[in-house]
PDB file of C-alpha atoms and ligand atoms in Angstrom:
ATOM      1  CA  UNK A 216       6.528  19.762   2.673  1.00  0.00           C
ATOM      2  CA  UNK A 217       4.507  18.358   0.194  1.00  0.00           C
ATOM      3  CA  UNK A 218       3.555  14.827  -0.215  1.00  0.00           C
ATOM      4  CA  UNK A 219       5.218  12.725  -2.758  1.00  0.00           C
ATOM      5  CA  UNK A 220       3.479   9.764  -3.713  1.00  0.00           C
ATOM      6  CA  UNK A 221       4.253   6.274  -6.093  1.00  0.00           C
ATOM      7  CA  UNK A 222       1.244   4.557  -8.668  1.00  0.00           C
ATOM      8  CA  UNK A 223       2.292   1.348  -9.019  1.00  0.00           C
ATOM      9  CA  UNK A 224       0.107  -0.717 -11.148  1.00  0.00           C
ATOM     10  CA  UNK A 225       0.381  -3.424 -14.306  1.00  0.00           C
ATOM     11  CA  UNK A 226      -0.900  -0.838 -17.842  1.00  0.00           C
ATOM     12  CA  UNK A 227      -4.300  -0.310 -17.662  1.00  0.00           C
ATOM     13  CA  UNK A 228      -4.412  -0.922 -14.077  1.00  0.00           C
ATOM     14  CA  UNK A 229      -5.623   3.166 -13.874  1.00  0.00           C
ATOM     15  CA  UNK A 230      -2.255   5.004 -12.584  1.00  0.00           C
ATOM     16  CA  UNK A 231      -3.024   7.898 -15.175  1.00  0.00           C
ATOM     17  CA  UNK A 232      -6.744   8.016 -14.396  1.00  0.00           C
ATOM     18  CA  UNK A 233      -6.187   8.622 -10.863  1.00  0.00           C
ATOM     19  CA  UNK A 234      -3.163  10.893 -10.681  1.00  0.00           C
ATOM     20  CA  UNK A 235      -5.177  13.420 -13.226  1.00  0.00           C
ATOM     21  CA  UNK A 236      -7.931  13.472 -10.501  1.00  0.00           C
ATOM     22  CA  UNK A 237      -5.034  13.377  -7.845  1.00  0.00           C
ATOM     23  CA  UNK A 238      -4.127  17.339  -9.527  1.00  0.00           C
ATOM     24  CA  UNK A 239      -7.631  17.965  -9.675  1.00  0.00           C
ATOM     25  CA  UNK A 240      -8.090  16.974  -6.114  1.00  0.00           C
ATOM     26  CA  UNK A 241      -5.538  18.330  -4.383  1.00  0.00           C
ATOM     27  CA  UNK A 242      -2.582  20.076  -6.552  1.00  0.00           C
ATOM     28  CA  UNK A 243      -0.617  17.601  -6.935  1.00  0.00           C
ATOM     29  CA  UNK A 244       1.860  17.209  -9.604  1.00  0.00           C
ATOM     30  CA  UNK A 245       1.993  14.288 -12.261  1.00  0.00           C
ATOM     31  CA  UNK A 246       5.260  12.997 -13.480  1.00  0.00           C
ATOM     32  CA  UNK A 247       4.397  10.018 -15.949  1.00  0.00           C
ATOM     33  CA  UNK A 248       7.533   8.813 -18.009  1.00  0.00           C
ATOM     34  CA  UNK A 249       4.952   7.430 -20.541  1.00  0.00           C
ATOM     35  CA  UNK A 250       3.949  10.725 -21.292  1.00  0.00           C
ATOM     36  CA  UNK A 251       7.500  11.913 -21.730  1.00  0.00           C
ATOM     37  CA  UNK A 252       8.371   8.920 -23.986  1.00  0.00           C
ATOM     38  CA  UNK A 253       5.765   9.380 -26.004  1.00  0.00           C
ATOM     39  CA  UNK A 254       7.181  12.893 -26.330  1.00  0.00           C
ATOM     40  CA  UNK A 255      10.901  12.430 -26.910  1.00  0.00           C
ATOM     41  CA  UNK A 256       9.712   9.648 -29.597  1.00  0.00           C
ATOM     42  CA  UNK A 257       8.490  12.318 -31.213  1.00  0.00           C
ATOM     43  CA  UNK A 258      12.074  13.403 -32.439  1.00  0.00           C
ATOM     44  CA  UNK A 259      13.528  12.568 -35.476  1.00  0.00           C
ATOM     45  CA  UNK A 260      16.734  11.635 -33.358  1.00  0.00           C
ATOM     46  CA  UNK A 261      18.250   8.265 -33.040  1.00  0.00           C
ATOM     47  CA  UNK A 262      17.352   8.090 -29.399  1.00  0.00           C
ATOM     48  CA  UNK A 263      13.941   8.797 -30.622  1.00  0.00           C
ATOM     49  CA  UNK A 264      13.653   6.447 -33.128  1.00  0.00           C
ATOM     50  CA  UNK A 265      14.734   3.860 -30.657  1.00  0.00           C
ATOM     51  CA  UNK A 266      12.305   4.653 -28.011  1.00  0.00           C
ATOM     52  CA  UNK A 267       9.412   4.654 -30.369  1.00  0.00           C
ATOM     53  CA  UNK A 268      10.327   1.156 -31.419  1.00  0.00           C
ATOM     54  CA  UNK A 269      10.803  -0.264 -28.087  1.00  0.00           C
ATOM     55  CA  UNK A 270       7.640   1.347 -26.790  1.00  0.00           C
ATOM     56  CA  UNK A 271       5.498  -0.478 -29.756  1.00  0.00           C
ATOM     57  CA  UNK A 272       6.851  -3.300 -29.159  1.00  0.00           C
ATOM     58  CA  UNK A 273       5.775  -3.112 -25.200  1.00  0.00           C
ATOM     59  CA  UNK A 274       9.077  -3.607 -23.836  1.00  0.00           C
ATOM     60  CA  UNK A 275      10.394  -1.555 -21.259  1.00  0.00           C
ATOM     61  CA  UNK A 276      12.908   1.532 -22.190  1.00  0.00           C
ATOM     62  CA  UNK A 277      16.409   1.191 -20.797  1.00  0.00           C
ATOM     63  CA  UNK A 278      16.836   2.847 -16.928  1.00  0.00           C
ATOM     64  CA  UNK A 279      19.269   5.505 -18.281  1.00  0.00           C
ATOM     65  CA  UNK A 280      17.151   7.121 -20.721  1.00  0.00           C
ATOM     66  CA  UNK A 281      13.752   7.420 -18.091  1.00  0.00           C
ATOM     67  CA  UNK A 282      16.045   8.055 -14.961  1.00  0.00           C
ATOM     68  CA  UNK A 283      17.607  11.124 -17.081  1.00  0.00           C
ATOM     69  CA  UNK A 284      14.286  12.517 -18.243  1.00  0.00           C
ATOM     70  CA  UNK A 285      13.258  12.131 -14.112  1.00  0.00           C
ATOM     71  CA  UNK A 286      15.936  13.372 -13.153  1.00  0.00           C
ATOM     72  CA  UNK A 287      15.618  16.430 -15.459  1.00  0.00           C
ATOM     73  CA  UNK A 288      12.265  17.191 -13.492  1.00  0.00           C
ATOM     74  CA  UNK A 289      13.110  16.807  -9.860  1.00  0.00           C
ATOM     75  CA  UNK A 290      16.302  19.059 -10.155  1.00  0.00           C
ATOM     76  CA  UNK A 291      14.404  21.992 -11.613  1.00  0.00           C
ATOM     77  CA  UNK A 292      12.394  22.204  -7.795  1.00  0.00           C
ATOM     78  CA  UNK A 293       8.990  21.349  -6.729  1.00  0.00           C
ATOM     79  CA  UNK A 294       7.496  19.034  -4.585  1.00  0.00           C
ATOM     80  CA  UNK A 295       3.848  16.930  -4.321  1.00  0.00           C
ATOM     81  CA  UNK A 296       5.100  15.027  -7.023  1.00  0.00           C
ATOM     82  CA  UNK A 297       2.841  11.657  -8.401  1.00  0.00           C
ATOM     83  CA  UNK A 298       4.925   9.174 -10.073  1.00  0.00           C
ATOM     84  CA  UNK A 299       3.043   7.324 -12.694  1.00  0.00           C
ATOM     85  CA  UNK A 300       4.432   4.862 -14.696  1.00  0.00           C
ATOM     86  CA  UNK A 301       7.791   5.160 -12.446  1.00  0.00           C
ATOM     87  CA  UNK A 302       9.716   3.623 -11.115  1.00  0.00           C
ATOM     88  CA  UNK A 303       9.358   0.340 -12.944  1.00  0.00           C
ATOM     89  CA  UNK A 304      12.576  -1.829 -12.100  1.00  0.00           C
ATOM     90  CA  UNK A 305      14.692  -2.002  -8.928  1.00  0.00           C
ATOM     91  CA  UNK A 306      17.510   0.257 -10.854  1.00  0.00           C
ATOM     92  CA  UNK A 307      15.377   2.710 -11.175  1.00  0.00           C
ATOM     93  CA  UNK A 308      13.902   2.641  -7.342  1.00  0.00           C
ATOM     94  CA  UNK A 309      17.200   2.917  -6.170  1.00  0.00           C
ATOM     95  CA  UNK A 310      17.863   5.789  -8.586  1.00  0.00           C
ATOM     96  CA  UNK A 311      14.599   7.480  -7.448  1.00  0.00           C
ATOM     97  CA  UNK A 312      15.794   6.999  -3.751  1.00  0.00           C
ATOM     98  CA  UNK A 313      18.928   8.801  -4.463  1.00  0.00           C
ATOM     99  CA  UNK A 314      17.173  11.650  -6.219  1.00  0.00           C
ATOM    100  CA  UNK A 315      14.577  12.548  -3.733  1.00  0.00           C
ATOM    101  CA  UNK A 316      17.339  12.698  -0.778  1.00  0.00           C
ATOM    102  CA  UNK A 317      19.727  14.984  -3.147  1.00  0.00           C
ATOM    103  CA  UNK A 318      16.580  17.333  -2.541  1.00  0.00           C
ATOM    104  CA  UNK A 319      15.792  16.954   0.851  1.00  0.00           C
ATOM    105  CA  UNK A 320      12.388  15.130  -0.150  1.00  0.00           C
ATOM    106  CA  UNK A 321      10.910  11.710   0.585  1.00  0.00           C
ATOM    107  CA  UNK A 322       8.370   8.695  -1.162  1.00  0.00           C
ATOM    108  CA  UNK A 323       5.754   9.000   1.263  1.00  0.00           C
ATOM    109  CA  UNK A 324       3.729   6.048   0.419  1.00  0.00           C
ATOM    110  CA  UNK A 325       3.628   3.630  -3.097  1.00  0.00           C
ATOM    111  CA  UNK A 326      -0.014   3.206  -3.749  1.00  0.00           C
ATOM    112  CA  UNK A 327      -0.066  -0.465  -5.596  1.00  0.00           C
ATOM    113  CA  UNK A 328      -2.987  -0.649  -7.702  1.00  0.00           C
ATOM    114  CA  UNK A 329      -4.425  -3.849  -8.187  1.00  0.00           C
ATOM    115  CA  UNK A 330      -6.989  -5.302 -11.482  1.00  0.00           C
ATOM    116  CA  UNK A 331      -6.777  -8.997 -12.814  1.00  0.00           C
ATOM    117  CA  UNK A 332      -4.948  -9.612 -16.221  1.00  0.00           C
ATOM    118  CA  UNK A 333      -8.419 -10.276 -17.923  1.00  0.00           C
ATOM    119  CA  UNK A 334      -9.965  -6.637 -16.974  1.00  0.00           C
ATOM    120  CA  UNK A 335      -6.287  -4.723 -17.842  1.00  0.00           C
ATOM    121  CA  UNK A 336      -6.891  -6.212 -21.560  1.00  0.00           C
ATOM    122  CA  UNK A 337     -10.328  -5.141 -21.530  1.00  0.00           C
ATOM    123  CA  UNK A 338      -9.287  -1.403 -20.542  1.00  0.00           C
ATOM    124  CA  UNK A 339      -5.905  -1.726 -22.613  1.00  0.00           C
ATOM    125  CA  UNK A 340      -8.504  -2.423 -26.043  1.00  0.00           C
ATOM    126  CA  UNK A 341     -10.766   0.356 -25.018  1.00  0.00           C
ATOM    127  CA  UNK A 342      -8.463   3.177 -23.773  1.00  0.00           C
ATOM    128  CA  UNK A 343      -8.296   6.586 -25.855  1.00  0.00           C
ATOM    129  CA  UNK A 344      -6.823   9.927 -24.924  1.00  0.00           C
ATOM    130  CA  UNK A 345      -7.473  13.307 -25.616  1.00  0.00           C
ATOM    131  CA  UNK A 346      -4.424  15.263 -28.218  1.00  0.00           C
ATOM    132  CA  UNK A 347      -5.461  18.125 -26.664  1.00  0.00           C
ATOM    133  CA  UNK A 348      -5.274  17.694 -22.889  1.00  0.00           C
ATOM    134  CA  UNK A 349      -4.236  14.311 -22.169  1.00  0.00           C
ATOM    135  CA  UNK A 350      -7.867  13.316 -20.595  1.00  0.00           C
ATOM    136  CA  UNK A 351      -7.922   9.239 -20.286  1.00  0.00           C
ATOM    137  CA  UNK A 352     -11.529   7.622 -21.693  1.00  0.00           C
ATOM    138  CA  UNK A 353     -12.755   4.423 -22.263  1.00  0.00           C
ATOM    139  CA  UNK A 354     -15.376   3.169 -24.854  1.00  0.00           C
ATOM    140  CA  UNK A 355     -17.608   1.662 -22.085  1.00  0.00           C
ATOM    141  CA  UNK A 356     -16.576   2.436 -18.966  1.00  0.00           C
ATOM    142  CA  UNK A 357     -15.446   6.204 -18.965  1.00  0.00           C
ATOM    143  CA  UNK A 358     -16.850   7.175 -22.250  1.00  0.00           C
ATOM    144  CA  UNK A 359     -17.168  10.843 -23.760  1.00  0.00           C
ATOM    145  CA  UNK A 360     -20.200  12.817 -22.749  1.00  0.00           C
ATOM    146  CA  UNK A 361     -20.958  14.203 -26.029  1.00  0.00           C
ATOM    147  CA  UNK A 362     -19.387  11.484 -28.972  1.00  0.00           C
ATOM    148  CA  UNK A 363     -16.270  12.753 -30.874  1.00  0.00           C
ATOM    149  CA  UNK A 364     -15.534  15.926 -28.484  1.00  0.00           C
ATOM    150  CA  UNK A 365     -13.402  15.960 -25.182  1.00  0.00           C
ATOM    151  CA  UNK A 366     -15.434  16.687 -22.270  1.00  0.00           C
ATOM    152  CA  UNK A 367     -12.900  18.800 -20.683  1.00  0.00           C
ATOM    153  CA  UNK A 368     -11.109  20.255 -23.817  1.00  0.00           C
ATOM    154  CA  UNK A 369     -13.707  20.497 -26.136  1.00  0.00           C
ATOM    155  CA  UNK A 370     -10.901  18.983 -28.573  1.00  0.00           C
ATOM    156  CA  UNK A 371     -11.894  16.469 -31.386  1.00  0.00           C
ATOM    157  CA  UNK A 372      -8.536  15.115 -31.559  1.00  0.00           C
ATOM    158  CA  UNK A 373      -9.623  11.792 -29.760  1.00  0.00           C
ATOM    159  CA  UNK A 374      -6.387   8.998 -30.089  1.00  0.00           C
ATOM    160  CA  UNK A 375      -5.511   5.504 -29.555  1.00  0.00           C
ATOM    161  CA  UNK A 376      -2.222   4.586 -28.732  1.00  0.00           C
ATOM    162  CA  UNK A 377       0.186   2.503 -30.903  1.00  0.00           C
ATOM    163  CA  UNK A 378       0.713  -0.179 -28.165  1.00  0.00           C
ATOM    164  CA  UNK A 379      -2.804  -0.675 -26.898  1.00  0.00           C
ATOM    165  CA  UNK A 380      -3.034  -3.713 -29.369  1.00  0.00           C
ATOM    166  CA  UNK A 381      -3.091  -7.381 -27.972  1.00  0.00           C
ATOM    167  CA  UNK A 382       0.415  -8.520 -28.633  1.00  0.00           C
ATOM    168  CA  UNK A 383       2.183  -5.569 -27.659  1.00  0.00           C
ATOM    169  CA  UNK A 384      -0.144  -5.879 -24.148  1.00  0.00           C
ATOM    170  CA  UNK A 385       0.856  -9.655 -23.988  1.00  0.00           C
ATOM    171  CA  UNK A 386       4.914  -8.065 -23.660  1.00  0.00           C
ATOM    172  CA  UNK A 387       4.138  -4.870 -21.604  1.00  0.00           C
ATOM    173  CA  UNK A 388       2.071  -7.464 -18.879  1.00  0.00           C
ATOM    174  CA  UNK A 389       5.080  -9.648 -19.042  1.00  0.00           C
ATOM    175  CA  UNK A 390       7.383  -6.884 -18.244  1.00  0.00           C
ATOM    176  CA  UNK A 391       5.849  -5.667 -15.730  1.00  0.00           C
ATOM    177  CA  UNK A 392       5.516  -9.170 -13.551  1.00  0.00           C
ATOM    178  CA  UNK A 393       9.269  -9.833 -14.036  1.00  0.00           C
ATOM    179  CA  UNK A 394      10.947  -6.509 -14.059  1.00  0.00           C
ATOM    180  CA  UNK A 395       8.218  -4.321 -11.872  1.00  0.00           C
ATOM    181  CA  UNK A 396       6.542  -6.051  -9.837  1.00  0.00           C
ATOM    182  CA  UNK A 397       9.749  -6.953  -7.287  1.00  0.00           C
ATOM    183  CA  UNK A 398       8.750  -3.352  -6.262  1.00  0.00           C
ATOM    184  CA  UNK A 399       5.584  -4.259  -4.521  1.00  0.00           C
ATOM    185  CA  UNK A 400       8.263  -6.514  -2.141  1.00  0.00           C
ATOM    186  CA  UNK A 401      11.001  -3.367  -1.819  1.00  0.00           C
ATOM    187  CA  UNK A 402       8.463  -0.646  -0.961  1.00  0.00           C
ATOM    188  CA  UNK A 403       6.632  -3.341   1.539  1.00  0.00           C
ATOM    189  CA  UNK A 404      10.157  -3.658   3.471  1.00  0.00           C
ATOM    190  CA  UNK A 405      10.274   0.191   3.192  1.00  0.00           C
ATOM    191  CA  UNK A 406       6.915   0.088   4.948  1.00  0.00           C
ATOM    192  CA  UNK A 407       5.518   2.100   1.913  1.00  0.00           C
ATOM    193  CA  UNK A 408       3.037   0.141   0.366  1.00  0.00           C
ATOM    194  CA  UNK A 409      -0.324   0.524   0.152  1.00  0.00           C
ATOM    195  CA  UNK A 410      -3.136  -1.120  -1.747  1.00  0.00           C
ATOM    196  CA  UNK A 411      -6.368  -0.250  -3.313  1.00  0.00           C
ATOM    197  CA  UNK A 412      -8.444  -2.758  -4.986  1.00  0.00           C
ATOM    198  CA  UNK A 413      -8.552  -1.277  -8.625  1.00  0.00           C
ATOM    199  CA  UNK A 414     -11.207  -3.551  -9.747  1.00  0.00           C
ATOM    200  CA  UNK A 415     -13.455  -1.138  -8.650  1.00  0.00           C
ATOM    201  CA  UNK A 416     -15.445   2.158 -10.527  1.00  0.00           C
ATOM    202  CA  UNK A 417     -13.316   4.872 -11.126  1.00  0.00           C
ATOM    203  CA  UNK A 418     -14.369   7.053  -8.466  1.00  0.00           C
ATOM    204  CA  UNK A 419     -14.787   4.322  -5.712  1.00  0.00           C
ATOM    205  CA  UNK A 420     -10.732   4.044  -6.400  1.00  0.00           C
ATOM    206  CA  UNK A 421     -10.630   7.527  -6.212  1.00  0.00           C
ATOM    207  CA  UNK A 422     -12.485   8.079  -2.895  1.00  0.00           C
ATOM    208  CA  UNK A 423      -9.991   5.082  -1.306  1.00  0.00           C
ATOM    209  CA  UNK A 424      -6.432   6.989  -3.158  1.00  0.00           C
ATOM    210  CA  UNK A 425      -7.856  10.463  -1.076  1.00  0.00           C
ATOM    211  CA  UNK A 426      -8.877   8.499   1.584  1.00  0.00           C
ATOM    212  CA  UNK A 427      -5.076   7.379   2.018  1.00  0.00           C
ATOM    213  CA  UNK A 428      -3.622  10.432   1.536  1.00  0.00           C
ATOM    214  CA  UNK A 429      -5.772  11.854   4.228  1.00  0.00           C
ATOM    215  CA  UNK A 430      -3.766   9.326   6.606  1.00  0.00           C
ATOM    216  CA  UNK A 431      -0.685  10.728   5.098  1.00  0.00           C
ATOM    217  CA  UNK A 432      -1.096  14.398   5.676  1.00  0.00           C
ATOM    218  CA  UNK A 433      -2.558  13.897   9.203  1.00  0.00           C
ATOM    219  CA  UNK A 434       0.511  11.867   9.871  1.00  0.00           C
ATOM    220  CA  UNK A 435       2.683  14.532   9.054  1.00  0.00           C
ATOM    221  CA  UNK A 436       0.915  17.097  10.825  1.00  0.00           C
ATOM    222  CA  UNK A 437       1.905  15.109  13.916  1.00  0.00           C
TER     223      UNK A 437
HETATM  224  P1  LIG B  76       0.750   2.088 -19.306  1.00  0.00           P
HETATM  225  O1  LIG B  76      -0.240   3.184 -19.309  1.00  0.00           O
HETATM  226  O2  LIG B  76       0.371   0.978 -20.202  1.00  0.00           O
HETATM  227  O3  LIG B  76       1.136   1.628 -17.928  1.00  0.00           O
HETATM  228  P2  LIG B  76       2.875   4.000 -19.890  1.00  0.00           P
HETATM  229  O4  LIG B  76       2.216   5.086 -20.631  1.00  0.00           O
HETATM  230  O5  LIG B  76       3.222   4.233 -18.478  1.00  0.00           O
HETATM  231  O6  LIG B  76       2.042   2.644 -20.023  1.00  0.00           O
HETATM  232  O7  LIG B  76       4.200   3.550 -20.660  1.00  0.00           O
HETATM  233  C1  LIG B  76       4.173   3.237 -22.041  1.00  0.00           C
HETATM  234  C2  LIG B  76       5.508   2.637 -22.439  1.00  0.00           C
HETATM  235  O8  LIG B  76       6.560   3.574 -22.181  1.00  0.00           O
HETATM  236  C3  LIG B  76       5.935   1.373 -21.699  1.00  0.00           C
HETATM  237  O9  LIG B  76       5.393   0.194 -22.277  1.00  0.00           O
HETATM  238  C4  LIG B  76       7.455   1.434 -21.845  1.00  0.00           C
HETATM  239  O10 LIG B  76       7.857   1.059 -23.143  1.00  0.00           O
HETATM  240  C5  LIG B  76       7.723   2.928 -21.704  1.00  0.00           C
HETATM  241  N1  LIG B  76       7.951   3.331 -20.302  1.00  0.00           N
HETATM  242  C6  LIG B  76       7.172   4.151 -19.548  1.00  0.00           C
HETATM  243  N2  LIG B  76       7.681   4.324 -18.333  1.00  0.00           N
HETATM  244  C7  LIG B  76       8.817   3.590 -18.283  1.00  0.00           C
HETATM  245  C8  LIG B  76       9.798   3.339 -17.277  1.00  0.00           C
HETATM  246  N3  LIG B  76       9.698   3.879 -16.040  1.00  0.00           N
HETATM  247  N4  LIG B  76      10.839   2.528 -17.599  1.00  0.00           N
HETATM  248  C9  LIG B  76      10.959   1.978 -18.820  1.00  0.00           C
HETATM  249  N5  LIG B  76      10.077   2.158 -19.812  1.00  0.00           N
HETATM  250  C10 LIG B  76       8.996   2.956 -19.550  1.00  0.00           C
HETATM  251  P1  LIG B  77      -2.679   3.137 -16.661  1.00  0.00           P
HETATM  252  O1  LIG B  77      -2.192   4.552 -16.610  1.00  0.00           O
HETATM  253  O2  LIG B  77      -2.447   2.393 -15.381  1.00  0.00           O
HETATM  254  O3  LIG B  77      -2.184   2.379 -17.848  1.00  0.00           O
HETATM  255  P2  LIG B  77      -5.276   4.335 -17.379  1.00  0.00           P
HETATM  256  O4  LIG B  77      -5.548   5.321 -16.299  1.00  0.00           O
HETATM  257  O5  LIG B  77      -4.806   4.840 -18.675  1.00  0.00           O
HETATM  258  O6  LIG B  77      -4.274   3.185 -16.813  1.00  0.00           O
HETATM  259  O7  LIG B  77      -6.594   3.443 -17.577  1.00  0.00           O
HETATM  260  C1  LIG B  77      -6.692   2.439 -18.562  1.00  0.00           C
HETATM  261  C2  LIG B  77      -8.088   2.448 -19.178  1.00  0.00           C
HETATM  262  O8  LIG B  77      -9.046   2.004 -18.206  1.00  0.00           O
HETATM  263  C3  LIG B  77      -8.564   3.823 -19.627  1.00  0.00           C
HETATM  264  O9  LIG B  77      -9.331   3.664 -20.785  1.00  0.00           O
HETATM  265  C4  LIG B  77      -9.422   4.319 -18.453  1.00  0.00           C
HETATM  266  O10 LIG B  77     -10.457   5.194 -18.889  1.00  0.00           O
HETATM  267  C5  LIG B  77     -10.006   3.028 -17.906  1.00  0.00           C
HETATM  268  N1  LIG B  77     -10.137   3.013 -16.435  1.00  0.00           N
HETATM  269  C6  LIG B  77      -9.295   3.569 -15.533  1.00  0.00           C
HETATM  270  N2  LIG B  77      -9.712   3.298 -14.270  1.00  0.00           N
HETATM  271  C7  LIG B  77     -10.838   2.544 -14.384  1.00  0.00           C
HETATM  272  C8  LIG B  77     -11.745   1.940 -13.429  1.00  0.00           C
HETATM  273  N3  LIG B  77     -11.547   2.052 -12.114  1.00  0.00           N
HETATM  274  N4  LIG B  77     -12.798   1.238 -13.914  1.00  0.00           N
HETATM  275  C9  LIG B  77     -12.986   1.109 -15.258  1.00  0.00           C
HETATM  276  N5  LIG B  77     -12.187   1.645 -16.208  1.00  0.00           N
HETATM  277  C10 LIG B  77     -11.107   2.356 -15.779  1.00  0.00           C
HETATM  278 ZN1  LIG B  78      -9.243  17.345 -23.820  1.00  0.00          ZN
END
């Protein structure tokens, strides 16, 4: 069986960095509800419309509506799944729980990435993605190598999201200490958690994520 793994992390904290280099690395497969929010907003429906507003406005989308779009992906198969961006309140742990033993499958470990509020606005105010393949840059830290073009892509369809702004970060950092982080205390009890210091460079984080998942596999090879 293939690992499953949990990125916990306040935004900016570098959950999307490092499970794109967590495929790269070793085939695993990201599942970030951000991602699919920002494509069901997309829709002219009224659930759309709704989730675009509350994602603006930094606050966190109600359980159902993630848990169904998770839910969605686990029952069509797989497994060495990285959940980004989810769970992100105890609802949606327990839900998560439920799913994975429906399956047969198991959280292996919750990797809790850690980066102090005043670094998570600097990344927040520099972070732009790639339209094309959903590469994550940064102005000064993980900047383009040639300016205006994806390094991966090629594509010149370079965007910044709606919510990276100030006050919307202000809301999103609130949510996340009162609704998310009681997770870092349920996956500690599970004996799940796991931290990396995410203060560091991008690939010194990297080196200690494969580093842990190392431990992991050799753990289940026993
Ligand atoms: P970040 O990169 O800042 O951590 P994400 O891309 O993961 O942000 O999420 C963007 C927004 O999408 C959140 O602010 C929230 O509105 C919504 N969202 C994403 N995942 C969840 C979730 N698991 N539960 C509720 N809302 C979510
Ligand atoms: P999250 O998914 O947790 O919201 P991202 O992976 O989108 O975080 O990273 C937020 C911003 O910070 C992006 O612009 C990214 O390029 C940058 N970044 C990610 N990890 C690091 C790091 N270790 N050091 C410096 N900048 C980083
Ligand atoms: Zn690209």
């Amino acid at each position: 069986m293939t690992t499953n793994i949990i990125l916990l992390g306040p935004p900016g904290a570098g959950k999307g960095t490092q499970a794109r280099k967590l495929t790269e690395d070793r085939g695993l497969v990201q599942l970030s509800t951000g991602d699919m929010l920002r494509e069901a907003r997309k829709s002219s429906t009224e659930t759309g419309k709704r989730v675009a507003e509350v994602m603006d406005r930094g606050e966190l989308v109600t359980d159902e509506i993630v848990i169904d779009l998770i839910r969605e992906r686990i029952q069509a198969g797989g497994s060495g799944f990285i959940f980004d961006g989810f769970p992100r309140t105890l609802v949606q742990a327990d839900a998560l729980r439920e799913l994975m033993e429906e399956q047969g499958q198991t959280i292996a470990a919750v990797i809790e990435m850690s980066v102090d509020d005043d670094q998570l606005v600097k990344r927040i105010s520099g972070r732009f993605t790639c339209g094309g393949c959903g590469e994550v840059y940064h102005d000064t830290s993980r900047p383009t190598q040639v300016s205006g073009s994806c390094d991966d892509c090629g594509s010149e369809q370079l965007l910044r999201r709606p919510d990276d702004n100030a006050e919307s970060l202000r809301t999103r950092l609130m949510e996340y200490y009162k609704k998310t982080s009681p997770l870092v205390g349920y996956f500690w009890r599970e004996g799940k958690l796991h931290r990396v210091n995410g203060l560091q460079s991008i690939g010194n984080v990297s080196a200690d994520v494969n580093r842990l998942m190392e431990g992991l596999s050799e753990r289940e090879a026993l």
